XYZ file of C-alpha atoms in Angstrom:
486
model
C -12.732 -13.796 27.821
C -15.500 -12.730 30.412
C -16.576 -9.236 31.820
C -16.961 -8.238 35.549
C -17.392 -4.931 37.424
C -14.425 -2.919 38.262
C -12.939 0.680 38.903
C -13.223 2.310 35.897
C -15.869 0.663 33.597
C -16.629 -2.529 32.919
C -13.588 -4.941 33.440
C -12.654 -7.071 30.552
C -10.754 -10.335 31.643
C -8.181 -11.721 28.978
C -6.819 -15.235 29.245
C -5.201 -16.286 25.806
C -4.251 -14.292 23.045
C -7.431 -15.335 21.173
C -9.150 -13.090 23.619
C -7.330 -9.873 22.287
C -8.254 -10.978 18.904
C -11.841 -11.503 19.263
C -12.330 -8.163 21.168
C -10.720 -6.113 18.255
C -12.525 -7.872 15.569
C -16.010 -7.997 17.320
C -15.916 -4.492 17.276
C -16.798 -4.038 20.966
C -13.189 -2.764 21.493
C -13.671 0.958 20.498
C -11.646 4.450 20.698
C -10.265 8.094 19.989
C -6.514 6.548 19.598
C -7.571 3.365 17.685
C -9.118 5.288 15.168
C -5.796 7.635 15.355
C -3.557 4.864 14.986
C -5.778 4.184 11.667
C -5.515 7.219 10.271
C -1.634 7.481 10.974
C -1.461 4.420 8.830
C -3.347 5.879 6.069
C -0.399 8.924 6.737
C 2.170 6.421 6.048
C 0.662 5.126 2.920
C 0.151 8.876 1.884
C 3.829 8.862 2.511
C 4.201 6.514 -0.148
C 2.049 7.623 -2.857
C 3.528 11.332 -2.675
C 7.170 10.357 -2.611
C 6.288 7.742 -5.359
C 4.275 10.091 -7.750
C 6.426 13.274 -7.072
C 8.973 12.521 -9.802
C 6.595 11.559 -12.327
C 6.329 15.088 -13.684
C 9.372 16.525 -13.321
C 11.422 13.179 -15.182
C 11.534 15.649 -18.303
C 13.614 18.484 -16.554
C 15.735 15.587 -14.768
C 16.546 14.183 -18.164
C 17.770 17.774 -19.054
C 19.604 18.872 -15.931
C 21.456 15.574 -15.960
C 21.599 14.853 -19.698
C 20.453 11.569 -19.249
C 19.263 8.735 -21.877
C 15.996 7.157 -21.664
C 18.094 4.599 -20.012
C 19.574 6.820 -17.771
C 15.612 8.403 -16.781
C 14.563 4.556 -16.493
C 17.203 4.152 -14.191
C 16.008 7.527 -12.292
C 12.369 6.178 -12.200
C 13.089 2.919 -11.456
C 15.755 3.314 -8.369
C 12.681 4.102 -5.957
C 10.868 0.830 -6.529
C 14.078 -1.410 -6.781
C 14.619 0.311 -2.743
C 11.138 -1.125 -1.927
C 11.468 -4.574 -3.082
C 14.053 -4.670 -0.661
C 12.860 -2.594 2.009
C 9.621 -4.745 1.397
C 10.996 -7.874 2.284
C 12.942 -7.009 4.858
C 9.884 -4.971 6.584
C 7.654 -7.486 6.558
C 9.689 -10.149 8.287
C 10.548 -7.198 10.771
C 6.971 -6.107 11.736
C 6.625 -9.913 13.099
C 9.714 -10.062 15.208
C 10.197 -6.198 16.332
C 6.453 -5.201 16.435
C 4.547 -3.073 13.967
C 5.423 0.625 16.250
C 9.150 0.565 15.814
C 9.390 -0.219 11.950
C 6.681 2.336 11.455
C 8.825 4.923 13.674
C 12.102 3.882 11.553
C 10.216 4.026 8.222
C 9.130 7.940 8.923
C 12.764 9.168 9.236
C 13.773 7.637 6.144
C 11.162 9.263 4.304
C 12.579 12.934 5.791
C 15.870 12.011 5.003
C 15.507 10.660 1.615
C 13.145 13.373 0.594
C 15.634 16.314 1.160
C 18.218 14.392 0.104
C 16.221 13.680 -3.550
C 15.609 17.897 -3.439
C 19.294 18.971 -2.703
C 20.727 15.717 -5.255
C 23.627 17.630 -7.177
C 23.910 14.954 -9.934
C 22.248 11.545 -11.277
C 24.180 9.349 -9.221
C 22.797 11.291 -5.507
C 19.637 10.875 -6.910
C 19.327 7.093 -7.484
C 21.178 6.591 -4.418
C 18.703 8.989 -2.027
C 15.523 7.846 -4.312
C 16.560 3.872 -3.180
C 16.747 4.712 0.291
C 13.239 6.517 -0.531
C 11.729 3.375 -1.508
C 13.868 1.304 1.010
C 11.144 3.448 3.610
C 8.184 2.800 1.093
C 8.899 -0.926 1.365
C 8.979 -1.246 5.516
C 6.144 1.167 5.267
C 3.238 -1.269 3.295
C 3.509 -4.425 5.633
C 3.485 -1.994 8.709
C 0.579 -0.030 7.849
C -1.778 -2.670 6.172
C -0.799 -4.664 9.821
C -1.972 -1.614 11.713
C -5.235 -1.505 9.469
C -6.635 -4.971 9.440
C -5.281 -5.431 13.571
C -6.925 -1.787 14.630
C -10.187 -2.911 12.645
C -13.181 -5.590 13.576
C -14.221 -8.367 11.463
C -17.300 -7.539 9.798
C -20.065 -4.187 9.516
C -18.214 -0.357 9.715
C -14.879 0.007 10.075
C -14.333 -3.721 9.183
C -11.037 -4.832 8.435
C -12.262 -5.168 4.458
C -13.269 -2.012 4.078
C -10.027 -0.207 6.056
C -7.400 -2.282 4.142
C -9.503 -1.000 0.901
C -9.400 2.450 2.166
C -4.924 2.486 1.478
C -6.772 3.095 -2.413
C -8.059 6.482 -1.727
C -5.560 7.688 0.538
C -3.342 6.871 -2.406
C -4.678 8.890 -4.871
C -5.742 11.830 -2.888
C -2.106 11.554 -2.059
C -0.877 11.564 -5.712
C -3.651 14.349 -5.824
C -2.019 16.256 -3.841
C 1.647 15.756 -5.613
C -0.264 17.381 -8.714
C -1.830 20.534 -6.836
C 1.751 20.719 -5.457
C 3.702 20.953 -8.080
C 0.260 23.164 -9.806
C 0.958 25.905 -6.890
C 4.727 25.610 -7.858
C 3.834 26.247 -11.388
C 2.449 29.252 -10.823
C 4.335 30.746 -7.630
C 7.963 29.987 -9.400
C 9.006 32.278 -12.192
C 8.911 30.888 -15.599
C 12.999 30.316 -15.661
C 12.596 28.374 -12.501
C 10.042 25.578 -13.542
C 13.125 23.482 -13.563
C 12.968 23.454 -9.937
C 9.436 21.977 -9.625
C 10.395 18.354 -9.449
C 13.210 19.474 -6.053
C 10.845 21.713 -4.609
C 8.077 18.991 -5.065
C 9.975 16.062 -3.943
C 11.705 17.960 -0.618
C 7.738 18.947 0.472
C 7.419 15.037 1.209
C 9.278 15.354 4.112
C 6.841 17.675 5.763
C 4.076 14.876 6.289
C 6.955 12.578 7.696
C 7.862 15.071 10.482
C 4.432 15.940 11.525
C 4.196 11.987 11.870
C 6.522 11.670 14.363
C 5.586 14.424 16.229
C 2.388 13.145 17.237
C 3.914 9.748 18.087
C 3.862 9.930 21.264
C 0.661 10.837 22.094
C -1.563 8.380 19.412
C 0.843 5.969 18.083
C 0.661 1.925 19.911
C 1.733 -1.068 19.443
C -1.030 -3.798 18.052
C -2.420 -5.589 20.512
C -2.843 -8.721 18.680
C 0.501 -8.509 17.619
C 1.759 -8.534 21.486
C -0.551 -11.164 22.765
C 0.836 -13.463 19.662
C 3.951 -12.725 21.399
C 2.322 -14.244 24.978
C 3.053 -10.386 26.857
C -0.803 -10.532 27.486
C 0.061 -7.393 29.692
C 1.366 -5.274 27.299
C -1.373 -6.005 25.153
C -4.200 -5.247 28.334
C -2.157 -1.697 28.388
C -2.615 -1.172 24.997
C -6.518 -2.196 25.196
C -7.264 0.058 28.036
C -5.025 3.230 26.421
C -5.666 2.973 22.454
C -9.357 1.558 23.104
C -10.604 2.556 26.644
C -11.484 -0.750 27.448
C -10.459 -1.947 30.984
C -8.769 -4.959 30.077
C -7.151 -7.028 32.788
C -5.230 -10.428 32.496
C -6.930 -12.552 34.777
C -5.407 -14.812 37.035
C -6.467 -17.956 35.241
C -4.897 -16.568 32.057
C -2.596 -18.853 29.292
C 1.228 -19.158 30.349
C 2.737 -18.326 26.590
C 6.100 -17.559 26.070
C 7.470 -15.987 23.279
C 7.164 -17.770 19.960
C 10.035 -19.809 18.641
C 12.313 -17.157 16.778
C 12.371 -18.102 12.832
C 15.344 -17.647 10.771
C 16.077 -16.058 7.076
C 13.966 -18.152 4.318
C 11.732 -20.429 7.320
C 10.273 -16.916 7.745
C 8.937 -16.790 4.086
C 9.078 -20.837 3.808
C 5.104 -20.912 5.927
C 3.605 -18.711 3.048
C 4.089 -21.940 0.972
C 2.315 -24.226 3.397
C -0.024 -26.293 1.949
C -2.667 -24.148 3.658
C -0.954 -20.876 2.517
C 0.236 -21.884 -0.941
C -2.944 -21.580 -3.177
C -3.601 -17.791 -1.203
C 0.128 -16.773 -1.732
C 0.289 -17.677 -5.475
C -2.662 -16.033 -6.025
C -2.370 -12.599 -4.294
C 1.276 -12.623 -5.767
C -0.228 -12.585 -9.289
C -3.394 -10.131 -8.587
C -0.524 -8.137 -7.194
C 1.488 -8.026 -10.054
C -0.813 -7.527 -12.583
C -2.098 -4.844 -10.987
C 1.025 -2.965 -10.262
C 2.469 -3.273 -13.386
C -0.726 -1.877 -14.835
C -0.426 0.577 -12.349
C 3.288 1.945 -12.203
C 3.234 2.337 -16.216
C -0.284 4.048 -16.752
C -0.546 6.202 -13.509
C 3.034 7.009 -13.309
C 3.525 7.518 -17.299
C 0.390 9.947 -17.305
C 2.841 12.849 -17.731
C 4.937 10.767 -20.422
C 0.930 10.036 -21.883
C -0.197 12.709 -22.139
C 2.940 15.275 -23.307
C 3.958 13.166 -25.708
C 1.050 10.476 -27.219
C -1.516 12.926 -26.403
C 0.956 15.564 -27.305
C -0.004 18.183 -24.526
C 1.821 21.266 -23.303
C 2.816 21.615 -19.530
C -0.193 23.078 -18.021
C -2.689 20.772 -20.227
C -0.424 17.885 -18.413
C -0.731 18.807 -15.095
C -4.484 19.540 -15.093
C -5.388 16.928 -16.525
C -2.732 14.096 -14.461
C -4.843 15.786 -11.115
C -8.317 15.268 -12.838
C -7.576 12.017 -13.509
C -6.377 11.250 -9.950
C -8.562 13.453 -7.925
C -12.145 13.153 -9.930
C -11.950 9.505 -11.380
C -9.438 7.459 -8.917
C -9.946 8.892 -5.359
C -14.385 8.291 -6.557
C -13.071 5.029 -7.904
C -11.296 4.000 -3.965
C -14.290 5.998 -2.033
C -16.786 3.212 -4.150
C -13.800 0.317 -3.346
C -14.371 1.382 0.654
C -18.343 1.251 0.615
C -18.741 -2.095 -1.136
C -15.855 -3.825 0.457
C -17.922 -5.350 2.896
C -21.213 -6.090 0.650
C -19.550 -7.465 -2.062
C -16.282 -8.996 -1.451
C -12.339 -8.600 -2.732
C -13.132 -11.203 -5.364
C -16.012 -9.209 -7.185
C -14.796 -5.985 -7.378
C -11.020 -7.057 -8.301
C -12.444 -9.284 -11.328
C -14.911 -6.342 -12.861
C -12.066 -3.657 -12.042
C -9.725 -5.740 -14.011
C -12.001 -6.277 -16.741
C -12.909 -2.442 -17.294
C -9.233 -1.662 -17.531
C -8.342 -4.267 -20.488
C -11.740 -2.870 -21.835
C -9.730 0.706 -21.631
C -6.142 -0.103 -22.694
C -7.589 -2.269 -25.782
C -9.620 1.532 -26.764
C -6.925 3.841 -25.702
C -4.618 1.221 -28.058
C -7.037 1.302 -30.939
C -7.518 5.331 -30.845
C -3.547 5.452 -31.195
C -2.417 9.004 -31.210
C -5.664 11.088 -31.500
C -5.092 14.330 -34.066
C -8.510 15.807 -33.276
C -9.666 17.300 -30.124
C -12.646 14.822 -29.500
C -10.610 11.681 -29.517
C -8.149 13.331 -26.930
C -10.884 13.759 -24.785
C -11.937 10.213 -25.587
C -8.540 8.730 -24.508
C -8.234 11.041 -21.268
C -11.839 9.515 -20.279
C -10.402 5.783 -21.287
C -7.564 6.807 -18.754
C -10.207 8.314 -16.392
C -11.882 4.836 -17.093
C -8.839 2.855 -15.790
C -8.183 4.586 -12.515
C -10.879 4.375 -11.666
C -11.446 0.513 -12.633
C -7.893 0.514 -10.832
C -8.970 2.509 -7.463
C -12.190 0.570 -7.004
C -10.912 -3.236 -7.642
C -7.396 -4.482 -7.839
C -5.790 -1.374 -6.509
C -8.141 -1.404 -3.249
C -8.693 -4.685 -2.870
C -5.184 -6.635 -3.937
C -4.150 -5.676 -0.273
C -7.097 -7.687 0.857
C -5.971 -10.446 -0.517
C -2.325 -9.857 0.725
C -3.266 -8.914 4.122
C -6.606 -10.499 5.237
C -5.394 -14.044 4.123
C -3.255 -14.887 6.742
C -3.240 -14.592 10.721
C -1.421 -12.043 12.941
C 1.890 -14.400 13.530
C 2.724 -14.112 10.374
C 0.357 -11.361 8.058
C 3.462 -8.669 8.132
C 5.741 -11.315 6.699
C 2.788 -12.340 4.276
C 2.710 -8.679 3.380
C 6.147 -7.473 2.633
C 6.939 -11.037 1.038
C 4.179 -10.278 -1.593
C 4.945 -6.144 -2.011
C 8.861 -6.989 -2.384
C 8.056 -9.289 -4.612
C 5.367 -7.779 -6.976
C 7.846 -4.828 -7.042
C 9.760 -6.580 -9.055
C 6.817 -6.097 -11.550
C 6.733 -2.302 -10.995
C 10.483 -1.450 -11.350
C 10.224 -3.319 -14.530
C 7.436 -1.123 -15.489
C 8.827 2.147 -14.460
C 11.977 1.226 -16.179
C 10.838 -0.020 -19.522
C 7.802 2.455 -19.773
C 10.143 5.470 -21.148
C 11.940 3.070 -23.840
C 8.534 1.031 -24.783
C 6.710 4.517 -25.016
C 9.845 5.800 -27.068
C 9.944 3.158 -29.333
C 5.840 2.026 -29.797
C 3.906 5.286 -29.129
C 0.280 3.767 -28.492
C 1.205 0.479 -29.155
C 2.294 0.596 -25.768
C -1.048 -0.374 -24.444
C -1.368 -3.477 -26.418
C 1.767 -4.807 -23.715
C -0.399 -2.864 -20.935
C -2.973 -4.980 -21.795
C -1.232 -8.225 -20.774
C -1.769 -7.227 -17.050
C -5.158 -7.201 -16.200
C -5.350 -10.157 -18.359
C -3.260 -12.027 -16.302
C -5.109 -10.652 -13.058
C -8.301 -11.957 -14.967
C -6.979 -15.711 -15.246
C -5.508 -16.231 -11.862
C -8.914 -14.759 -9.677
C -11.098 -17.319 -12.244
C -8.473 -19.806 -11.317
C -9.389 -19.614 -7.730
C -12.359 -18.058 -6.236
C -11.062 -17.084 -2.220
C -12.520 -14.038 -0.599
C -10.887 -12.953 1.421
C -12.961 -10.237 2.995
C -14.420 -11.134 6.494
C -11.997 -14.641 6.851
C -11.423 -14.751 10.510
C -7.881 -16.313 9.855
C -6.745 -15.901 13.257
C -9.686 -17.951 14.498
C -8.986 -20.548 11.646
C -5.635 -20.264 12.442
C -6.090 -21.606 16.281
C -8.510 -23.950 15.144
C -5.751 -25.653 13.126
C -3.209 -25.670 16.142
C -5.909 -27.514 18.204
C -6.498 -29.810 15.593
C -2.837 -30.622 15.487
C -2.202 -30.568 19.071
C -4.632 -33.132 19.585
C -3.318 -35.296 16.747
C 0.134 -35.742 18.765
């Protein structure tokens, strides 16, 4: 890569896809639509939270209006996350072969669909089948939008890669912030006889983000440039440079012949994750992952089931305090996760965030179900404790280790293998949460407690950081090393 004068600014020669690379992640590639294109992303995972979290409260009235069995409510709760493991999968193996723009166009319209489709669902069956498809979007959504954060991001300093994959934590909970004020203006706008309605009108509202989405498309949205350079159309990704950053990138004439790369099929897609390179990082952000999201899906999603029935709460009390929770002690906990990303590490703040929330489940355990007002208090702030132990370590920072591990070629396929898979975690959670909570009351947290445990014995297991790994430079390095070999 060199400079030269030309029309326009500056002119910015590329030669090899490297060169795309190391523009973007020395941070001298800057602009309006990059920074758009970032905060689109955070849209999408604002997407998710909301259409995740906006059935949490209103499970009681479902289980009414449908007559269902804790089963059956398991079932309800559960159908969103089985949609993502697929979607998940399938989405991440996409955004490497079709590009990161079209399966983050696709995923927006199934979020409208599915979210008027949950609000107008006549009967339980509509509503597993609409909240799959829900989570089907959910699941193409991660891979796309941690792809567009770590690609639209430099390496190291402000705006790193670290600290913007960290920042899907905060967007998260000021999303499931939001759910809660939602359905808090509902509360009060809807006459009494029509809080049943809550969890449609709720739900249906999710679609509103999703339209607004696509119809700034046009004018922000792009396709990563690292992502089309990988795929040797060092044009396309010159146009993207010169519109998304306003640098005036031009393929010079010297410039790398590179054809498409070879087309992978079905399982050789997920097969390179287990290189011997790849292996140990897989394994490991695979467990983080699902300790943490188990954790996750039964504490922040059961905080209505918490607190109406252990902490034995009325409606109001449950809704208040389920936004507290979220707004005051996770979305400080992500903010924190953001601003130390960069000075110090994934590792760090995943292993302390871990260890304050067995620290929390162990108390909230022991306290059992409080009968004075001072240990209900004492058990909200043990909850407050692990959000925010959950927004500032694994929650933030399990992404880094799922997305910041591996090189462009391959980091959506990296990403949806690892969310499909650690969904498999979550949908047991959601599932088993109503029954468990039925049938142990607080003793529910001593089988909470077995997550961050587990997240606590595979980071000591293997110390990788993977905050400000170049692996697209170690990733080239390799290839030269094995090119000269033959």
């Amino acid at each position: 890569m060199s400079t030269q004068p030309g029309a326009g600014g500056e002119q910015v020669l590329i030669r090899s896809a490297r060169d795309v690379t190391e523009l973007v992640n020395s941070g001298a590639a800057r602009g309006t639509h990059a920074k758009m294109i970032v905060l689109l992303a955070l849209g999408g995972i604002f997407l998710d939270a909301y259409d995740l979290t906006s059935l949490a409260y209103g499970i009681t009235d479902i289980k009414q209006q449908f007559g269902l069995s804790p089963a059956g409510a398991g079932a309800v709760t559960a159908s969103i996350s089985v949609g993502a493991i697929f979607g998940a999968w399938l989405g991440g193996v996409l955004v490497d072969r079709l590009g990161r723009y079209r399966v983050f166009m696709a995923d927006m319209l199934f979020f409208v669909v599915s979210a008027i489709g949950c609000a107008l669902a006549p009967n339980m069956e509509v509503l597993i089948l609409f909240r799959f498809l829900m989570g089907f979007g959910v699941g193409m959504d991660i891979p796309v939008a941690m792809a567009f954060l770590a690609e639209f991001s430099r390496l190291k300093g402000k705006g790193s890669k670290g600290s913007r994959t960290a920042a899907w934590s905060p967007a998260w909970y000021v999303a499931t912030s939001a759910c809660y004020l939602v359905i808090m203006g509902l509360y009060f706008a809807l006459p009494e006889q029509h809080h049943d309605l809550l969890w449609r009108f709720t739900v249906g509202f999710g679609a509103v983000p999703a339209i607004v989405i696509l119809l700034v498309r046009n004018k922000y949205m792009n396709e990563s440039p690292s992502w089309a350079a990988n795929q040797g159309d060092l044009e396309r990704a010159a146009r993207i440079l010169r519109k998304s950053y306003g640098v005036n990138a031009v393929v010079a004439p010297d410039a790398e012949v590179a054809g498409k790369p070879a087309e992978r099929r079905g399982l050789r897609d997920f097969a390179r994750l287990f290189e011997p390179r790849y292996r140990g990082r897989t394994v490991q952000a695979l467990t983080i992952g699902l300790a943490q999201t188990f954790g996750y899906n039964a504490v922040a999603y059961g905080l209505p089931i918490i607190i109406t029935s252990i902490l034995a709460q009325g409606a109001l009390n449950t809704i208040t305090a389920s936004l507290v929770l979220n707004l005051v002690f996770a979305v400080t906990g992500g903010l924190l996760g953001i601003r130390l990303a960069n000075r110090t590490g994934a590792w760090k703040m995943t292993f302390v965030g871990f260890a304050v929330q067995l620290a929390s489940l162990v108390v909230l355990a022991l306290i059992g179900k409080p009968s004075a007002a001072t240990y209900v208090l004492f058990a909200i702030f043990a909850l407050g404790a692990f959000m925010f132990a959950q927004a500032s370590g694994p929650g933030a920072h399990f992404m880094s280790f799922a997305s910041l591990s591996y090189p462009t070629s391959m980091r959506g396929t990296g990403i949806g293998f690892n969310q499909g898979t650690l969904r498999v975690g979550s949908t047991l959670a959601l599932f088993f949460f109503p029954v468990l909570s039925a049938a142990f009351g607080s003793g529910v947290f001593w089988v909470i407690a077995l997550a961050p445990l587990m997240g606590l014995v595979a980071l000591l297991v293997k110390r990788w950081e993977p905050v400000g790994y170049d692996a697209d430079a170690v990733e080239a390095e390799w290839q030269r090393e094995e090119a000269a070999v033959r």
